[in-house]
Coordinates of N, CA, C and O in Angstrom, one line a residue:
P1 N 21.9 44.7 19.8 CA 21.7 44.5 18.8 C 21.1 42.7 19.8 O 21.9 41.9 20.5
Q2 N 19.6 42.7 19.7 CA 18.5 41.8 20.7 C 19.0 40.5 19.2 O 18.7 40.2 18.4
P3 N 19.0 38.9 20.5 CA 18.7 37.8 19.7 C 17.7 37.5 19.3 O 16.9 37.6 19.3
P4 N 18.1 36.5 17.5 CA 16.4 36.4 17.6 C 15.7 35.6 18.1 O 15.9 35.2 19.2
A5 N 14.5 35.4 18.1 CA 13.6 35.2 19.2 C 13.3 33.3 19.0 O 13.5 33.5 17.8
A6 N 13.0 33.1 20.0 CA 13.2 31.5 19.8 C 12.6 31.4 19.2 O 10.9 31.7 19.5
S7 N 11.6 30.1 18.1 CA 10.4 29.8 18.1 C 10.0 28.5 18.8 O 10.9 27.7 18.7
A8 N 8.9 28.5 18.8 CA 8.4 27.3 19.3 C 8.3 26.3 18.7 O 7.6 26.5 17.7
Q9 N 8.8 25.3 18.9 CA 8.9 23.8 18.1 C 7.6 23.0 19.1 O 7.3 22.9 20.3
K10 N 6.4 22.2 18.1 CA 6.4 21.1 18.7 C 6.8 19.9 19.1 O 7.2 20.0 18.4
P11 N 6.5 19.0 20.3 CA 6.8 18.0 20.3 C 6.8 16.7 19.4 O 5.9 16.7 18.1
V12 N 7.6 16.0 18.6 CA 7.8 15.6 17.4 C 7.3 13.5 18.1 O 7.7 13.6 19.4
S13 N 6.3 13.6 17.1 CA 5.6 12.5 18.0 C 6.2 11.0 17.3 O 6.0 11.3 16.1
N14 N 6.4 10.3 17.2 CA 6.8 9.0 16.3 C 5.7 8.3 16.4 O 5.8 6.5 15.9
T15 N 4.6 8.2 16.2 CA 3.4 7.3 16.1 C 2.8 8.0 14.7 O 2.6 8.9 14.4
P16 N 2.8 6.7 14.2 CA 2.8 7.2 12.5 C 1.2 7.5 12.8 O 0.4 7.2 13.1
V17 N 1.2 8.8 11.2 CA -0.5 9.2 11.9 C -1.0 8.3 10.4 O -0.8 8.9 9.2
Q18 N -2.4 8.2 10.5 CA -3.4 7.1 9.5 C -3.1 8.4 8.2 O -3.8 10.1 8.7
Q19 N -2.4 8.4 7.3 CA -3.1 9.4 6.2 C -4.1 9.1 5.3 O -4.4 7.9 5.1
P20 N -5.3 10.0 4.7 CA -5.9 9.2 3.9 C -5.3 8.7 2.4 O -5.0 9.8 2.1
A21 N -5.9 7.9 2.3 CA -5.8 7.4 1.0 C -6.1 8.1 0.1 O -8.2 8.0 -0.2
A22 N -6.0 7.8 -1.3 CA -6.9 8.4 -2.5 C -7.2 6.9 -2.8 O -8.7 7.7 -3.6
T23 N -7.1 6.7 -2.8 CA -7.7 4.8 -3.8 C -7.9 4.2 -2.7 O -7.3 4.2 -1.2
D24 N -8.9 3.5 -2.5 CA -9.5 2.5 -1.4 C -8.7 1.5 -1.8 O -8.6 0.8 -2.6
E25 N -9.4 0.3 -0.6 CA -8.6 -1.2 -1.1 C -9.8 -1.6 -2.1 O -9.2 -2.6 -3.0
E26 N -10.7 -1.5 -2.6 CA -11.3 -2.0 -4.1 C -10.6 -1.9 -4.7 O -10.3 -2.6 -6.1
A27 N -10.4 -0.2 -4.8 CA -9.2 0.4 -6.0 C -8.2 -0.9 -5.8 O -7.4 -0.6 -7.4
A28 N -7.5 -0.7 -4.9 CA -6.0 -1.4 -5.1 C -6.0 -2.6 -5.5 O -5.3 -3.2 -6.6
K29 N -7.1 -3.4 -5.5 CA -7.8 -5.0 -5.2 C -7.2 -5.0 -6.9 O -7.0 -5.5 -7.8
N30 N -8.2 -4.5 -7.5 CA -8.7 -4.0 -8.9 C -7.0 -3.8 -9.9 O -7.4 -4.5 -10.8
A31 N -6.5 -2.9 -9.0 CA -5.6 -2.4 -9.8 C -4.5 -3.8 -9.4 O -3.7 -3.9 -10.7
A32 N -4.5 -4.5 -9.3 CA -3.8 -5.8 -8.9 C -4.3 -6.7 -10.0 O -3.3 -7.5 -10.7
F33 N -5.5 -7.1 -9.7 CA -6.7 -8.0 -10.9 C -5.8 -7.7 -12.6 O -5.3 -8.4 -12.9
A34 N -6.1 -5.9 -12.8 CA -5.9 -5.5 -14.1 C -4.2 -6.1 -14.6 O -4.2 -6.4 -15.1
H35 N -3.6 -5.6 -13.5 CA -1.7 -5.8 -13.2 C -2.1 -7.1 -13.8 O -0.9 -7.4 -15.3
A36 N -2.5 -8.7 -13.3 CA -2.0 -10.1 -13.4 C -3.1 -10.4 -14.7 O -2.7 -11.4 -15.0
G37 N -3.8 -9.4 -15.0 CA -4.5 -10.1 -16.1 C -5.7 -11.3 -15.9 O -6.0 -11.7 -16.4
I38 N -6.2 -11.0 -14.5 CA -7.5 -11.6 -14.0 C -8.1 -10.9 -13.7 O -8.3 -9.9 -13.4
S39 N -10.0 -11.4 -13.2 CA -10.8 -11.1 -13.0 C -10.6 -11.7 -11.2 O -10.1 -12.7 -10.9
A40 N -11.7 -10.5 -10.5 CA -11.7 -11.0 -9.4 C -12.4 -11.8 -9.0 O -12.2 -12.8 -7.9
T41 N -13.7 -12.6 -9.8 CA -14.2 -13.7 -9.6 C -12.5 -14.7 -9.4 O -12.9 -16.5 -9.4
D42 N -12.1 -14.7 -10.3 CA -10.6 -15.9 -11.0 C -10.1 -15.8 -9.4 O -9.2 -16.9 -9.1
A43 N -9.3 -14.8 -8.5 CA -8.4 -14.5 -7.3 C -9.4 -15.2 -5.9 O -10.7 -15.5 -5.6
G44 N -8.4 -16.2 -5.4 CA -9.3 -16.8 -4.1 C -8.2 -16.4 -2.7 O -7.0 -15.3 -3.5
S45 N -8.7 -16.6 -1.9 CA -7.7 -16.2 -1.1 C -6.8 -14.8 -0.9 O -5.3 -14.3 -0.7
I46 N -7.9 -13.6 -1.0 CA -7.4 -12.4 -1.2 C -7.0 -11.5 0.0 O -7.9 -11.7 1.1
Q47 N -6.2 -11.0 0.4 CA -6.2 -9.8 1.2 C -5.4 -9.0 0.9 O -5.0 -8.3 0.2
C48 N -5.8 -7.9 1.5 CA -5.6 -6.7 1.5 C -5.2 -5.8 2.7 O -6.2 -5.7 3.6
E49 N -4.3 -4.9 2.6 CA -4.1 -3.9 4.4 C -3.3 -3.2 3.9 O -2.0 -2.5 2.5
L50 N -3.9 -1.5 4.6 CA -2.6 -0.4 4.1 C -1.9 -0.7 4.9 O -1.9 -1.1 6.4
D51 N -1.0 -0.6 4.8 CA 1.0 -0.3 5.1 C 1.6 0.8 4.9 O 2.0 1.5 3.9
E52 N 2.3 1.2 5.7 CA 3.1 1.9 6.0 C 4.5 2.0 5.2 O 5.3 0.6 6.0
D53 N 5.5 1.8 4.3 CA 6.4 0.9 3.9 C 8.0 2.5 3.5 O 7.0 3.3 2.0
D54 N 8.0 2.8 4.2 CA 9.1 3.9 4.3 C 9.0 4.8 3.7 O 9.4 6.2 2.7
G55 N 7.9 5.5 5.2 CA 6.9 6.7 4.8 C 5.9 7.2 3.7 O 6.3 8.1 3.5
H56 N 5.8 5.9 2.9 CA 4.5 5.8 1.7 C 3.3 5.0 2.1 O 3.8 3.9 2.5
W57 N 3.1 5.6 1.9 CA 1.6 4.5 2.2 C 0.6 3.9 1.5 O 0.7 3.8 -0.1
V58 N 1.2 2.0 1.2 CA 0.5 1.1 0.1 C -0.4 -0.1 1.2 O -0.7 -0.3 1.9
Y59 N -1.1 0.3 -0.2 CA -1.9 -1.4 0.3 C -1.1 -2.8 -0.4 O -0.3 -2.9 -1.5
E60 N -1.1 -3.1 0.7 CA -0.6 -5.2 0.4 C -1.6 -5.9 0.1 O -2.3 -6.0 1.0
V61 N -1.3 -6.1 -1.5 CA -2.4 -7.3 -1.6 C -1.5 -8.5 -2.6 O -1.3 -8.6 -3.3
E62 N -2.0 -9.8 -1.7 CA -1.8 -10.8 -1.5 C -3.1 -11.5 -2.7 O -4.6 -11.7 -1.8
F63 N -3.0 -12.4 -3.3 CA -4.2 -13.3 -3.7 C -3.3 -14.6 -4.1 O -2.2 -14.3 -5.6
R64 N -4.4 -15.8 -5.2 CA -3.8 -16.9 -5.1 C -5.0 -17.1 -6.8 O -6.3 -16.8 -6.6
T65 N -4.8 -17.7 -7.8 CA -5.1 -18.5 -8.6 C -4.4 -19.0 -9.5 O -3.1 -19.0 -10.3
G66 N -5.1 -20.3 -10.0 CA -4.8 -20.8 -10.8 C -3.1 -21.7 -10.7 O -2.4 -21.8 -11.1
G67 N -3.0 -21.4 -9.1 CA -1.6 -22.4 -8.8 C -0.3 -21.6 -8.3 O 0.7 -21.8 -8.3
V68 N -1.3 -20.1 -8.4 CA 0.2 -19.3 -8.5 C -0.6 -18.1 -7.3 O -1.0 -17.7 -7.9
E69 N 1.2 -18.1 -6.6 CA 0.3 -16.9 -5.4 C 1.2 -15.6 -6.5 O 2.4 -15.2 -6.7
Y70 N 0.0 -14.5 -5.9 CA 0.4 -12.9 -6.4 C 0.7 -12.2 -5.2 O -0.1 -12.2 -4.4
D71 N 1.7 -11.1 -5.3 CA 1.8 -10.2 -4.0 C 2.3 -8.6 -5.0 O 3.3 -8.7 -5.7
Y72 N 1.7 -8.0 -4.2 CA 1.8 -6.6 -4.7 C 1.2 -5.8 -3.8 O 0.9 -5.6 -2.7
E73 N 2.0 -4.2 -4.2 CA 2.1 -3.1 -3.2 C 1.4 -2.6 -3.9 O 2.1 -1.7 -5.2
I74 N 0.3 -1.7 -3.8 CA -0.4 -0.6 -4.3 C 0.0 1.0 -3.8 O -0.1 0.7 -2.4
D75 N 0.3 1.8 -4.6 CA 0.9 3.7 -3.9 C -0.6 3.6 -3.5 O -2.0 3.7 -4.9
A76 N -1.3 3.6 -2.2 CA -2.2 4.8 -2.0 C -2.7 5.7 -2.2 O -3.7 6.4 -2.5
S77 N -2.2 7.0 -2.7 CA -2.3 8.1 -3.1 C -2.4 7.8 -4.4 O -3.4 8.4 -5.0
T78 N -2.1 7.6 -5.3 CA -2.0 7.1 -6.5 C -2.8 6.0 -7.2 O -3.7 5.7 -8.2
G79 N -2.5 5.0 -6.6 CA -3.8 3.9 -7.3 C -2.4 3.4 -8.5 O -3.3 2.0 -8.9
T80 N -1.3 3.3 -8.1 CA -0.3 2.6 -9.1 C 0.5 1.5 -8.2 O 1.1 1.0 -7.5
V81 N 1.0 1.0 -9.4 CA 1.9 -0.5 -8.9 C 3.3 -0.5 -8.5 O 3.6 0.0 -9.4
V82 N 3.4 -0.6 -7.8 CA 4.4 -0.1 -7.0 C 5.6 -1.3 -7.0 O 6.8 -1.8 -7.2
K83 N 5.1 -2.7 -7.4 CA 6.0 -3.8 -6.6 C 4.9 -4.9 -6.8 O 3.5 -4.9 -6.9
A84 N 5.2 -5.4 -7.6 CA 4.6 -7.2 -8.2 C 4.8 -8.3 -8.0 O 5.9 -8.4 -9.0
E85 N 4.9 -9.5 -7.5 CA 5.5 -11.1 -7.8 C 4.7 -12.0 -7.8 O 3.4 -11.2 -7.3
Q86 N 4.7 -12.8 -8.8 CA 4.0 -14.0 -8.6 C 5.1 -15.2 -8.0 O 6.6 -15.0 -8.1
D87 N 4.5 -16.4 -7.4 CA 5.4 -17.6 -6.8 C 4.9 -18.5 -7.5 O 3.4 -18.3 -7.0
R88 N 5.0 -19.2 -7.7 CA 4.4 -20.8 -8.6 C 4.5 -21.5 -7.3 O 5.7 -21.5 -6.9

């Protein structure tokens, strides 16, 4: 009997590949604002960036309003809130 043919394996790259996001930056910010119960015009010092977190792409959204700092993670593929924190 002949041994099974060796399958050709592609080299594995450790470079993260940018995954297309179903949710864009504006939608991520709006999801965070809605969760916080504020409007975009009430938020100040808004920061938003796409980041990989344990193999999942999330938007990290941070903003301040009324003396409270909000920190959110929004799932980039679904637009759902993954993490929500407030710091007074």
